[in-house]
XYZ file of C-alpha atoms in Angstrom:
738
model
C -9.889 -25.513 -6.847
C -10.308 -27.672 -3.715
C -7.667 -28.647 -1.171
C -7.049 -32.044 -2.751
C -6.382 -30.503 -6.159
C -4.129 -27.853 -4.671
C -2.046 -30.418 -2.810
C -1.753 -32.527 -5.960
C -0.487 -29.459 -7.819
C 2.018 -28.809 -5.028
C 3.264 -32.381 -5.162
C 3.626 -32.222 -8.934
C 5.525 -28.959 -8.709
C 7.837 -30.393 -6.058
C 8.486 -33.435 -8.225
C 9.308 -31.194 -11.189
C 11.597 -29.112 -9.000
C 13.426 -32.229 -7.812
C 13.950 -33.344 -11.432
C 15.337 -29.936 -12.418
C 17.506 -29.537 -9.337
C 20.299 -31.725 -10.721
C 21.094 -29.099 -13.364
C 20.190 -26.164 -11.141
C 22.472 -26.769 -8.144
C 25.269 -24.732 -9.691
C 23.223 -21.578 -10.073
C 21.456 -21.759 -6.705
C 24.230 -19.778 -5.079
C 24.027 -17.237 -7.913
C 20.275 -16.783 -7.287
C 20.820 -16.404 -3.567
C 23.552 -13.838 -4.176
C 21.297 -11.832 -6.469
C 18.523 -11.893 -3.891
C 20.944 -10.684 -1.217
C 21.832 -7.647 -3.321
C 18.216 -6.486 -2.977
C 17.813 -7.347 0.665
C 17.904 -5.001 3.579
C 20.343 -4.971 6.420
C 19.906 -8.572 7.402
C 23.094 -9.308 5.454
C 26.435 -7.559 5.322
C 25.953 -6.226 1.809
C 24.998 -2.809 0.581
C 21.309 -2.137 -0.060
C 20.438 -1.018 -3.582
C 17.264 1.078 -3.910
C 15.475 2.847 -6.760
C 13.921 5.632 -4.686
C 15.318 8.195 -7.167
C 14.546 6.197 -10.322
C 18.037 4.722 -10.596
C 20.019 2.052 -8.770
C 21.828 3.560 -5.775
C 23.155 2.538 -2.415
C 20.611 3.399 0.247
C 23.266 5.333 2.156
C 23.709 7.686 -0.834
C 20.027 8.646 -1.084
C 18.957 11.868 0.713
C 15.437 10.513 1.097
C 13.711 8.521 3.859
C 13.242 5.073 2.343
C 12.534 1.677 3.918
C 13.307 -1.451 1.922
C 12.525 -5.121 2.484
C 13.391 -8.055 0.253
C 10.922 -10.733 -0.725
C 12.552 -13.079 1.774
C 12.178 -10.525 4.564
C 8.505 -10.071 3.733
C 8.070 -13.820 4.049
C 9.949 -13.892 7.359
C 7.709 -11.137 8.741
C 4.566 -12.956 7.491
C 3.644 -10.012 5.237
C 1.217 -11.245 2.572
C -0.736 -8.195 1.381
C -0.630 -4.442 0.903
C -2.506 -3.605 4.105
C 0.348 -5.024 6.236
C 3.148 -2.742 5.018
C 2.832 -0.626 8.157
C 4.311 -3.569 10.073
C 7.714 -3.032 8.422
C 7.857 0.712 7.626
C 7.736 3.684 10.044
C 5.096 6.431 9.876
C 2.881 4.266 7.640
C -0.677 3.250 8.359
C -3.176 1.640 6.015
C -6.964 1.845 6.097
C -9.699 0.045 4.183
C -11.380 2.764 2.155
C -14.999 3.208 3.286
C -14.607 0.019 5.344
C -13.872 -2.161 2.300
C -10.845 -4.394 2.746
C -10.208 -4.816 -0.997
C -9.378 -1.111 -1.336
C -6.431 0.057 0.735
C -5.564 3.674 1.439
C -2.118 4.671 2.709
C -1.317 7.339 5.255
C 2.333 8.442 5.296
C 3.553 11.469 7.226
C 0.052 12.742 7.836
C -1.065 12.697 4.201
C -4.531 11.140 3.972
C -6.946 10.230 1.176
C -10.083 8.333 2.127
C -12.627 8.544 -0.701
C -11.133 6.028 -3.141
C -13.119 7.765 -5.887
C -11.831 8.616 -9.393
C -12.658 12.306 -9.052
C -9.656 12.875 -6.773
C -6.158 11.413 -6.463
C -4.508 9.422 -3.675
C -1.888 10.975 -1.400
C 0.444 7.971 -1.710
C 1.326 6.312 -4.997
C 1.512 2.556 -5.568
C 4.062 1.605 -8.225
C 4.396 -1.887 -9.672
C 7.516 -2.413 -11.811
C 8.003 1.404 -11.870
C 4.498 2.106 -13.234
C 1.835 3.776 -11.090
C -1.459 2.099 -10.235
C -3.741 4.998 -9.373
C -6.765 3.021 -8.173
C -5.823 0.513 -5.466
C -8.710 -1.925 -5.980
C -7.392 -5.470 -6.188
C -3.744 -4.548 -5.594
C -3.458 -6.346 -2.273
C -2.301 -9.706 -3.681
C 0.850 -8.562 -5.486
C 3.036 -9.948 -2.706
C 4.590 -13.032 -4.260
C 7.856 -13.605 -6.150
C 9.103 -10.134 -5.238
C 12.615 -8.721 -5.340
C 11.781 -5.920 -2.890
C 9.290 -3.474 -1.448
C 10.419 0.127 -0.968
C 8.480 2.748 0.976
C 9.578 6.294 0.136
C 8.359 8.954 2.580
C 7.551 12.583 1.885
C 6.327 14.575 -1.145
C 7.120 12.971 -4.506
C 6.848 15.896 -6.850
C 9.901 15.445 -9.074
C 10.854 11.975 -10.264
C 7.703 9.908 -9.867
C 5.013 9.719 -12.520
C 2.170 11.230 -10.524
C 2.512 13.953 -7.935
C 2.051 12.515 -4.451
C 2.120 14.481 -1.225
C 2.714 11.577 1.165
C 5.100 9.178 -0.532
C 5.338 6.164 -2.785
C 5.260 2.382 -2.365
C 7.507 0.696 -4.926
C 6.822 -2.971 -5.638
C 9.613 -4.648 -7.588
C 8.874 -8.161 -8.876
C 11.587 -10.693 -9.558
C 12.628 -10.396 -13.208
C 13.766 -13.132 -15.599
C 17.459 -14.069 -15.657
C 19.330 -15.124 -18.760
C 20.863 -18.582 -18.933
C 19.294 -19.913 -15.729
C 16.743 -22.560 -14.895
C 15.437 -21.921 -11.412
C 12.570 -20.925 -9.215
C 10.660 -22.100 -6.188
C 7.405 -23.647 -5.073
C 5.736 -23.504 -1.672
C 2.528 -24.615 -0.065
C 0.857 -23.320 3.103
C -1.807 -24.839 5.287
C -3.160 -22.911 8.259
C -6.073 -22.418 10.580
C -9.434 -21.401 9.154
C -8.588 -24.020 6.509
C -6.116 -21.715 4.764
C -4.667 -23.350 1.643
C -2.135 -21.517 -0.455
C 0.121 -22.573 -3.318
C 2.766 -20.208 -4.680
C 5.656 -20.615 -7.045
C 7.852 -19.294 -9.824
C 9.816 -20.799 -12.716
C 12.657 -19.081 -14.604
C 13.618 -20.657 -17.953
C 15.952 -19.484 -20.752
C 14.484 -19.386 -24.263
C 17.865 -19.024 -25.935
C 20.976 -17.043 -25.077
C 19.245 -13.654 -25.234
C 15.712 -14.431 -24.019
C 14.358 -15.575 -20.652
C 10.859 -16.196 -19.320
C 9.663 -16.143 -15.718
C 6.248 -17.473 -14.692
C 4.833 -16.968 -11.212
C 1.502 -17.425 -9.486
C -0.366 -17.642 -6.231
C -3.621 -19.421 -5.312
C -5.231 -18.786 -1.928
C -8.319 -20.269 -0.312
C -9.377 -19.546 3.263
C -12.576 -19.946 5.237
C -13.944 -17.100 7.316
C -12.879 -16.267 10.854
C -15.951 -14.272 11.880
C -19.504 -15.609 12.285
C -22.481 -13.537 11.139
C -25.236 -14.657 13.521
C -27.929 -13.090 11.342
C -27.161 -15.147 8.221
C -25.222 -17.984 9.857
C -22.344 -17.561 7.390
C -18.641 -16.981 7.948
C -17.073 -13.621 7.111
C -13.464 -12.834 6.295
C -13.093 -15.468 3.576
C -10.357 -15.289 0.948
C -10.538 -16.825 -2.537
C -7.908 -15.332 -4.867
C -5.972 -16.311 -7.985
C -2.925 -14.367 -9.178
C -0.460 -14.866 -12.008
C 2.505 -13.085 -13.562
C 4.461 -13.744 -16.769
C 7.664 -11.809 -17.467
C 9.699 -11.911 -20.674
C 13.253 -10.547 -20.914
C 14.858 -9.711 -24.269
C 18.514 -8.706 -24.186
C 19.900 -8.974 -27.734
C 22.972 -6.899 -26.844
C 24.678 -5.227 -23.926
C 23.179 -1.939 -25.088
C 19.498 -2.941 -25.198
C 17.184 -4.579 -22.671
C 13.421 -5.046 -22.791
C 11.173 -6.511 -20.078
C 7.459 -7.160 -20.556
C 5.307 -8.160 -17.574
C 1.726 -9.383 -17.834
C -0.014 -9.801 -14.495
C -3.510 -10.606 -13.301
C -5.538 -11.048 -10.162
C -9.102 -12.148 -9.471
C -10.697 -12.718 -6.093
C -13.880 -12.794 -4.103
C -14.981 -13.374 -0.533
C -17.030 -12.138 2.385
C -15.556 -9.014 3.911
C -14.787 -8.656 7.599
C -17.597 -7.726 9.963
C -18.568 -4.422 11.506
C -18.709 -4.724 15.295
C -20.849 -2.156 17.129
C -18.735 -0.264 19.663
C -21.173 2.516 20.635
C -24.953 3.124 20.383
C -26.594 6.562 20.329
C -29.701 6.778 22.577
C -30.671 10.027 20.834
C -31.765 8.131 17.706
C -34.797 6.033 18.606
C -37.524 5.375 16.035
C -39.854 2.506 15.196
C -37.672 1.529 12.236
C -34.418 2.053 14.113
C -35.028 1.471 17.835
C -32.251 2.258 20.276
C -33.037 -0.908 22.258
C -32.110 -3.102 19.266
C -28.767 -1.348 18.789
C -28.043 -1.538 22.515
C -28.790 -5.271 22.510
C -26.328 -5.882 19.651
C -23.709 -3.781 21.416
C -24.058 -5.842 24.614
C -23.885 -9.104 22.636
C -20.608 -8.063 21.057
C -19.164 -7.192 24.438
C -19.574 -10.883 25.281
C -17.993 -12.119 22.042
C -16.466 -9.430 19.795
C -15.800 -11.898 16.972
C -19.447 -12.623 16.422
C -21.491 -10.005 14.626
C -25.101 -9.765 13.540
C -25.432 -7.746 10.352
C -28.000 -7.810 7.576
C -25.571 -8.674 4.762
C -22.414 -10.785 4.595
C -20.552 -7.902 2.917
C -19.719 -9.803 -0.298
C -16.787 -8.445 -2.268
C -15.061 -9.249 -5.535
C -12.346 -7.563 -7.545
C -10.009 -8.048 -10.470
C -6.823 -6.366 -11.621
C -5.066 -6.995 -14.954
C -2.131 -5.157 -16.449
C 0.821 -5.135 -18.809
C 4.065 -3.237 -18.237
C 6.901 -2.837 -20.716
C 10.276 -1.310 -19.908
C 12.868 -0.702 -22.617
C 16.396 0.437 -21.774
C 19.002 1.593 -24.283
C 22.612 2.424 -23.399
C 23.955 5.044 -25.814
C 27.634 5.195 -24.899
C 27.053 6.210 -21.288
C 23.673 7.882 -21.727
C 20.726 5.688 -20.747
C 17.335 6.063 -22.401
C 14.469 4.261 -20.679
C 10.797 4.059 -21.567
C 8.183 2.674 -19.146
C 4.791 1.856 -20.629
C 1.832 0.376 -18.762
C -1.838 -0.408 -19.237
C -4.091 -1.578 -16.414
C -7.741 -2.400 -15.784
C -9.239 -2.760 -12.315
C -12.766 -3.666 -11.208
C -14.396 -4.130 -7.831
C -17.865 -4.761 -6.443
C -18.319 -4.364 -2.676
C -21.281 -4.361 -0.320
C -21.488 -2.923 3.190
C -24.198 -2.133 5.715
C -24.795 -0.473 9.059
C -23.716 -3.522 11.053
C -27.230 -4.252 12.322
C -29.390 -7.346 11.610
C -32.231 -5.081 10.468
C -32.227 -3.602 6.991
C -31.313 -0.040 7.963
C -28.750 0.847 5.326
C -27.149 -1.231 2.579
C -24.515 0.303 0.355
C -22.887 -1.255 -2.697
C -19.997 0.279 -4.622
C -19.075 -0.861 -8.136
C -15.837 0.574 -9.518
C -14.043 0.109 -12.833
C -11.025 1.932 -14.203
C -8.716 1.780 -17.202
C -5.407 3.589 -17.203
C -2.511 4.093 -19.610
C 0.881 5.564 -18.687
C 4.114 6.236 -20.523
C 7.305 7.695 -19.109
C 10.462 8.526 -21.062
C 13.686 9.011 -19.109
C 17.184 10.081 -20.151
C 19.939 9.715 -17.567
C 23.688 9.718 -17.333
C 26.796 11.500 -16.078
C 28.704 14.502 -17.378
C 31.349 17.061 -16.333
C 33.922 14.356 -15.589
C 31.232 12.323 -13.761
C 30.614 15.150 -11.301
C 27.017 15.627 -12.471
C 24.433 12.828 -12.365
C 21.260 13.737 -14.192
C 17.866 12.350 -15.140
C 15.241 14.116 -17.240
C 12.114 13.081 -19.021
C 8.445 13.377 -19.905
C 5.397 11.642 -18.482
C 1.856 10.989 -19.692
C -1.088 9.479 -17.801
C -4.654 8.776 -18.968
C -7.517 7.243 -17.013
C -11.200 6.508 -17.611
C -12.954 5.450 -14.406
C -16.494 4.891 -13.177
C -17.685 4.488 -9.593
C -21.356 3.841 -8.758
C -22.804 3.661 -5.266
C -26.139 1.884 -4.748
C -27.928 2.737 -1.500
C -30.997 1.258 0.122
C -32.444 2.794 3.290
C -35.018 0.927 5.391
C -35.408 -1.745 2.648
C -36.287 0.816 -0.018
C -35.377 0.075 -3.665
C -31.702 0.511 -4.468
C -30.983 3.956 -5.871
C -27.864 5.385 -7.499
C -26.419 7.665 -4.880
C -24.071 8.726 -6.478
C -22.323 7.740 -9.767
C -19.042 9.370 -10.811
C -17.537 9.092 -14.274
C -14.098 10.641 -14.564
C -11.597 11.058 -17.373
C -8.241 12.124 -16.031
C -5.138 13.144 -17.931
C -1.738 14.230 -16.625
C 1.273 15.511 -18.559
C 4.584 16.615 -17.120
C 8.230 17.380 -17.811
C 10.858 16.738 -15.152
C 14.587 16.915 -14.488
C 16.821 16.270 -11.491
C 20.583 16.335 -11.010
C 23.210 15.714 -8.362
C 26.361 17.810 -8.567
C 29.371 16.501 -6.644
C 31.232 19.615 -5.555
C 33.794 17.398 -3.831
C 33.995 13.705 -2.989
C 32.178 14.511 0.257
C 29.848 17.357 -0.618
C 27.036 17.342 -3.218
C 23.947 19.318 -4.174
C 20.646 17.970 -5.515
C 18.151 20.005 -7.508
C 15.037 18.788 -9.292
C 11.935 20.320 -10.823
C 8.721 19.172 -12.462
C 5.911 20.993 -14.216
C 2.570 19.173 -14.329
C -0.673 19.821 -16.174
C -3.644 17.803 -14.911
C -6.953 17.718 -16.800
C -10.033 16.280 -15.102
C -13.481 15.748 -16.650
C -16.337 14.519 -14.433
C -19.959 13.528 -14.915
C -21.842 13.253 -11.627
C -25.283 11.607 -11.340
C -27.508 10.845 -8.353
C -31.110 9.916 -7.553
C -33.192 11.226 -4.708
C -34.933 9.014 -2.174
C -38.010 8.891 -4.436
C -35.996 7.785 -7.472
C -36.097 11.164 -9.199
C -32.915 12.597 -10.702
C -31.356 14.776 -8.015
C -28.067 15.542 -9.766
C -26.804 15.280 -13.338
C -23.821 17.555 -13.841
C -20.753 17.658 -16.096
C -17.681 19.636 -15.104
C -14.052 19.896 -16.148
C -10.982 21.683 -14.915
C -7.281 22.010 -15.692
C -4.768 22.291 -12.859
C -1.129 23.390 -13.313
C 1.641 23.354 -10.744
C 5.442 23.391 -10.529
C 7.070 21.177 -7.897
C 10.677 20.793 -6.808
C 13.353 19.091 -4.730
C 16.454 20.741 -3.240
C 19.023 18.963 -1.104
C 22.429 19.565 0.449
C 24.328 16.332 1.094
C 27.499 15.655 3.061
C 29.344 12.312 3.232
C 32.288 12.414 5.662
C 33.033 8.829 4.590
C 31.496 6.370 2.073
C 29.207 4.825 4.721
C 27.767 7.989 6.310
C 25.381 10.621 4.973
C 24.029 13.867 6.404
C 21.416 15.728 4.358
C 18.980 18.626 4.443
C 16.148 18.723 1.903
C 13.314 20.991 0.858
C 10.552 19.548 -1.321
C 7.332 20.866 -2.791
C 4.602 18.361 -3.648
C 1.053 18.758 -4.810
C -2.068 16.692 -5.246
C -4.300 17.595 -8.163
C -7.577 19.329 -7.576
C -10.818 17.567 -8.362
C -14.512 17.229 -7.674
C -16.664 15.681 -4.967
C -17.369 12.170 -6.236
C -19.635 11.622 -3.235
C -22.005 14.443 -4.205
C -25.741 13.683 -4.173
C -27.018 17.206 -4.891
C -26.000 20.327 -6.757
C -25.044 21.928 -3.444
C -22.537 19.192 -2.598
C -21.042 18.854 -6.115
C -18.073 21.020 -5.265
C -14.729 21.615 -6.923
C -11.544 21.542 -4.853
C -8.242 23.248 -5.536
C -4.954 21.331 -5.487
C -3.277 20.574 -2.187
C 0.215 21.981 -1.640
C 2.783 20.466 0.737
C 6.132 22.152 1.386
C 8.395 19.788 3.268
C 11.677 20.337 5.125
C 13.697 17.322 6.232
C 17.011 16.751 7.968
C 18.440 13.240 7.971
C 21.329 10.967 8.846
C 22.278 7.523 7.526
C 25.154 5.239 8.427
C 26.260 1.646 8.017
C 29.331 -0.361 8.918
C 30.923 -2.247 11.781
C 31.859 -1.483 15.353
C 34.277 -4.301 16.000
C 32.351 -7.456 15.174
C 28.976 -5.700 15.356
C 27.332 -4.890 12.021
C 24.883 -2.006 12.004
C 22.770 0.171 9.763
C 20.721 3.162 10.822
C 18.584 5.883 9.313
C 17.125 8.889 11.149
C 15.156 11.894 9.956
C 13.013 14.738 11.232
C 10.617 16.748 9.093
C 8.301 19.739 9.072
C 5.513 20.130 6.500
C 3.430 23.194 5.686
C 0.143 21.964 4.247
C -2.215 24.278 2.326
C -5.673 23.856 0.781
C -6.125 20.504 2.496
C -8.784 18.414 0.712
C -11.106 16.755 3.187
C -14.149 14.459 3.103
C -16.716 14.870 5.849
C -19.697 12.521 6.108
C -23.074 14.243 6.437
C -26.784 13.555 5.865
C -28.239 15.144 2.728
C -31.912 14.572 1.825
C -32.117 11.745 4.332
C -29.125 9.867 2.912
C -25.492 9.795 3.920
C -23.323 11.865 1.596
C -19.702 12.850 1.465
C -18.835 16.516 1.278
C -15.470 17.483 -0.188
C -13.860 20.877 0.234
C -10.534 22.647 0.792
C -10.889 22.585 4.507
C -7.750 23.849 6.024
C -4.194 24.807 6.538
C -2.110 22.477 8.655
C 1.374 21.883 9.915
C 2.848 18.448 10.413
C 5.982 17.724 12.425
C 7.528 14.329 12.822
C 10.567 12.131 13.180
C 11.458 8.533 12.491
C 14.392 6.226 13.071
C 15.327 2.743 11.900
C 18.092 0.595 13.338
C 19.598 -2.764 12.456
C 22.231 -4.388 14.677
C 23.907 -7.775 14.290
C 26.272 -8.467 17.201
C 27.041 -11.897 15.732
C 26.249 -13.737 12.508
C 23.516 -15.706 14.257
C 21.751 -12.709 15.846
C 19.923 -9.879 14.094
C 17.939 -7.141 15.808
C 16.061 -4.359 14.068
C 13.196 -1.989 14.570
C 11.824 1.464 14.021
C 10.046 4.248 15.845
C 8.074 7.133 14.348
C 6.308 10.182 15.725
C 3.849 12.361 13.789
C 2.226 15.488 15.205
C -0.375 16.851 12.780
C -2.490 19.884 13.637
C -4.799 22.164 11.721
C -4.025 25.870 11.772
C -7.318 26.703 10.049
C -10.409 24.638 9.289
C -13.389 25.808 7.262
C -16.355 23.451 7.548
C -19.807 25.032 7.471
C -21.272 22.052 9.361
C -19.086 22.894 12.371
C -18.358 26.648 12.119
C -15.550 27.991 14.263
C -14.325 24.524 15.235
C -10.761 23.366 14.597
C -11.048 19.589 14.977
C -8.353 17.024 15.694
C -6.414 15.796 12.660
C -8.011 12.568 11.439
C -6.516 9.154 10.661
C -2.954 9.935 11.769
C -1.601 8.049 14.801
C 1.110 9.865 16.716
C 3.297 6.858 17.471
C 4.298 3.612 15.871
C 7.188 1.301 16.571
C 8.516 -2.131 15.722
C 10.831 -4.473 17.606
C 12.093 -7.488 15.692
C 14.677 -10.154 16.351
C 16.035 -13.176 14.514
C 18.271 -15.891 15.936
C 19.946 -18.696 13.988
C 20.346 -21.772 16.167
C 23.632 -23.695 16.021
C 23.413 -26.787 13.830
C 25.784 -28.747 11.570
C 25.807 -27.564 7.957
C 24.587 -30.927 6.684
C 21.557 -30.670 8.977
C 20.398 -27.271 7.753
C 19.671 -23.905 9.318
C 17.074 -23.332 12.040
C 16.066 -19.739 12.765
C 13.569 -18.084 15.097
C 12.038 -14.667 14.400
C 9.653 -12.555 16.458
C 8.067 -9.193 15.603
C 6.050 -6.791 17.721
C 4.463 -3.767 16.036
C 2.469 -1.049 17.792
C 0.450 1.856 16.431
C -1.309 4.438 18.598
C -4.907 5.624 18.377
C -6.328 7.926 15.716
C -9.444 10.031 15.188
C -11.779 8.642 12.502
C -13.001 11.908 11.009
C -12.117 15.600 11.032
C -14.493 16.625 13.800
C -14.801 16.369 17.565
C -15.364 12.610 17.874
C -18.630 11.104 18.978
C -18.508 7.962 21.162
C -16.801 5.079 19.394
C -15.245 7.270 16.704
C -11.661 6.901 17.893
C -9.689 4.019 16.421
C -7.958 2.482 19.455
C -4.237 1.841 19.362
C -3.053 -1.745 19.284
C 0.022 -3.941 19.158
C 0.434 -7.196 17.249
C 2.915 -9.983 17.952
C 3.966 -12.411 15.233
C 6.556 -15.143 15.031
C 8.159 -17.692 12.746
C 10.358 -20.774 13.109
C 12.136 -21.758 9.887
C 14.095 -24.936 9.139
C 15.979 -24.126 5.928
C 18.159 -26.331 3.695
C 16.834 -29.416 5.434
C 19.500 -32.138 5.447
C 21.554 -30.159 2.965
C 18.694 -30.050 0.458
C 16.784 -27.121 -0.997
C 13.688 -27.808 1.101
C 12.396 -25.319 3.678
C 9.854 -25.926 6.436
C 8.389 -23.157 8.572
C 5.781 -22.699 11.277
C 4.384 -19.184 11.609
C 1.753 -17.153 13.408
C 0.410 -13.589 13.435
C -1.493 -11.785 16.185
C -0.285 -14.513 18.515
C -1.982 -12.950 21.543
C -5.323 -12.978 19.689
C -5.723 -9.243 20.179
C -9.128 -7.748 19.349
C -8.517 -4.585 17.340
C -10.126 -2.434 14.672
C -8.525 -1.408 11.401
C -10.960 1.492 11.066
C -14.263 2.659 12.567
C -17.433 3.761 10.773
C -18.712 7.123 11.940
C -22.497 6.563 11.886
C -23.138 7.531 15.517
C -24.961 10.797 14.801
C -26.406 9.995 11.357
C -30.183 10.067 11.742
C -32.441 8.336 10.977
C -30.670 5.144 9.844
C -27.430 5.492 11.820
C -27.052 5.672 15.566
C -24.005 3.428 15.934
C -20.257 3.552 15.695
C -18.869 0.349 14.271
C -15.353 -1.012 14.129
C -14.074 -3.128 11.252
C -12.431 -6.012 13.072
C -8.837 -6.950 12.337
C -7.851 -10.563 11.830
C -7.568 -12.838 14.883
C -4.709 -15.201 15.666
C -3.664 -17.011 12.485
C -1.036 -19.700 12.185
C 0.102 -22.359 9.792
C 2.871 -24.465 8.326
C 4.797 -23.704 5.143
C 6.744 -26.158 2.980
C 8.912 -24.773 0.208
C 11.518 -25.907 -2.298
C 13.963 -23.733 -4.256
C 15.643 -25.046 -7.368
C-alpha cells in the first residue's frame, strides 16, 4: 500500500469516526475512565495489575512490577518490543544473533541469546495471558493496548512456563458491551515513515461485542549500504487483531482474540568498530578491513557490507479465555495456538563475500491453562490453583557460506517440546496488616531434538536424535506488612528454573551437548507506597535482591571445522545482586515527574569453559546501571481550546560485555543515553482530535544495540562489528477518538 492509499484510508476512517461521534459522545468519558483504571501513576487512581494472575492494586503485590498504559506508551514514543527498557528498570533488550526481528530480554542478569528451539528463554512474553515462547515477529504488538507490565525476578509459580528472569505481560484492549467507540491515527515522519493505526468497538447485541484493530507501517531505510547502494533499516509491516466478547450472563465470560502480523525489510547495518591485524590472508586481507573501519570513522551511518541483510517474519495466533463464576469461586481457562516464521540474513559486515549466514525459523505452539481461584476462611485466604500444558514443534535452519562457497546447512535443529505442571499459591491474611504468601509448582519438561549439520565439503557432519525429561519443583514465599492501605513492606524468597536442553548450534558430535536446567534462588526485600503529601501526589516502589544462580547455561562462539559454531554448556555458578527504584511525583495537576534507577552486579563464582581453562570472565550482556528521567507539563489553556502538553524522556544504560570471555577489541557494547520528546495538542477546540509532534534520539546519538564478536574468528572473521541503533527520528501524529 502506497502513501496515497494510506492517506485515503486515514481520511475515510476519520470521516467514519466523525459520523459515529454524534452517538458516541456520551460514552467517551466512560472509555477514558476505563483507560485510566489501567494507567500508571500519571493519574490519581489506583493501578490495577495482573502480576499474580488476578486483578490487584499494585501496592498490594509483593513483586517488582512496572506498568504502563497504552496512552503512556504512546507518550513515550514506544512502538515495539525492543524499546521496553526505556520505561522499565533493570531491563535491556538485544537482537538475537544481530537480527532485529528477534528480541531477547535481559532482566536482573538473566540472559538467553541463542533464540533456538532447543533451549528456553529466560524471560517470558505473554500476550493476553498466553505465553509466546519464540519471539520472532512479536515486536509489532504495540497498538490498541490496555497496558504493558514488566514483572521482575523468577517466575516459577503462577506463570505458564518457568522463567528465571521475569515476564512481560501484554494486555490488549478488549471489547466492551453496549458501546460504539474506538480511534484512528495517522503518522508521517522522516525517512518517509507512514503509519495508520486504529480500532473499532461495536456491540453485536446486548451480550456480544466485537473489537477490530490494526496497524500498517511503511518506512524507508536510514542507513546506506555503499556496496549495494540500497538503504537499510526499512520497515514494511501489517498487523491486525479481532476480539470477540461473549457475556451471556454475569457468571460467564468468553473472549476470543485472533491476531496476525506480517513484515519484511532490510535489517540495520553492521558497522566495523575494530579490525584484527593478526588475521591477514589473500581472501581476507587486514588492509581491506582497516580501510572499512577508517571509512566508518568518517561516517558511522554508512556501511559497506556484502548483503543488505533482508529479513521477513510472520506471527499468527488465536487466544481464548473463558471465565466462570461459581458462587464466589472463579474457574478460568486460557487456551492459545500460535505459529511464527522468520527468515533472516546476516554477514560479516564487509563488502567482500567472507561469511553469509541465513536463519530460517518456524514454530507452532499450543498452550492450555486451567485456573481455580477464590477466597475462603472468612475471606482471610486468597487462593489460586491450576494445571498447565504446553506443546511446541519448532525448526531452525542456519545456512552458511564462507568465501563464496555453496550454502551448507550448519546447523538445523528440530525440536518437539512439551511442558506439564501443577501449581497453587495462596495469601493468608493473619491480620488486616500482616499476611503470608506461599506458592509451589511442579513441572515436567520433555524435549526431543534432531540435530543435523553439513561439513565444509557438503558431507554430513552431524545427524543425531536425542531426548530428555527434566523435572523440578519451584516456589514462592513472602512475608507482607501493610501499616496502612497505601504502604507495603515485603520480603520474598523465590525459586525459579529454566529447563535443560541441547546445543542447537552444534555442528559436530563433539559440540552436540546436553545441558542441565538452570536454578535461580532469589531473595528480595521491597517497599511500595502511594498517596499525597499535601497537594503533592506520589507513588514509589523500591526493592533490593540477591540471586544464587547454579548450572548457568551459556553459549560461547567458537570455530569448529573452519566454521563458526555455538557451544552450549553449564558453565558456571554466579551470584547477582541488585536494586531498583521507581518514583512518580505530581506537585500540581499540570506537572508530572517520574523516573527509575537500577543497579545490577553480576559475577561468576565458577566458570568451566575448556576453551579458556582457569579463566573466570566478566558476566556478559548485563549493564550495571540504567536510569530514566521523565517529565510532563500541561500548559494552561481554556477548556474549549484543548489541552497542550510537553513531555521529555532521557534514558541511559551503561556498557556491557558481549560474550562470556575476556573481551577482544570492540567487544564491549558502549553505554549510551537517548533523549526523546513529544508535544501533544489534545481535544483540539473541544473536539476529539489530537495532534502531536514527536522525536526520539533527538541528539542523533550514534550507539550500538549489540556487537558481533568476530574479532578473533579466523579465517573469515577479524572484525568486531556493532549493530547500529536508530538515528534521530521525528514525525507528526494526527488522531481521532470516538
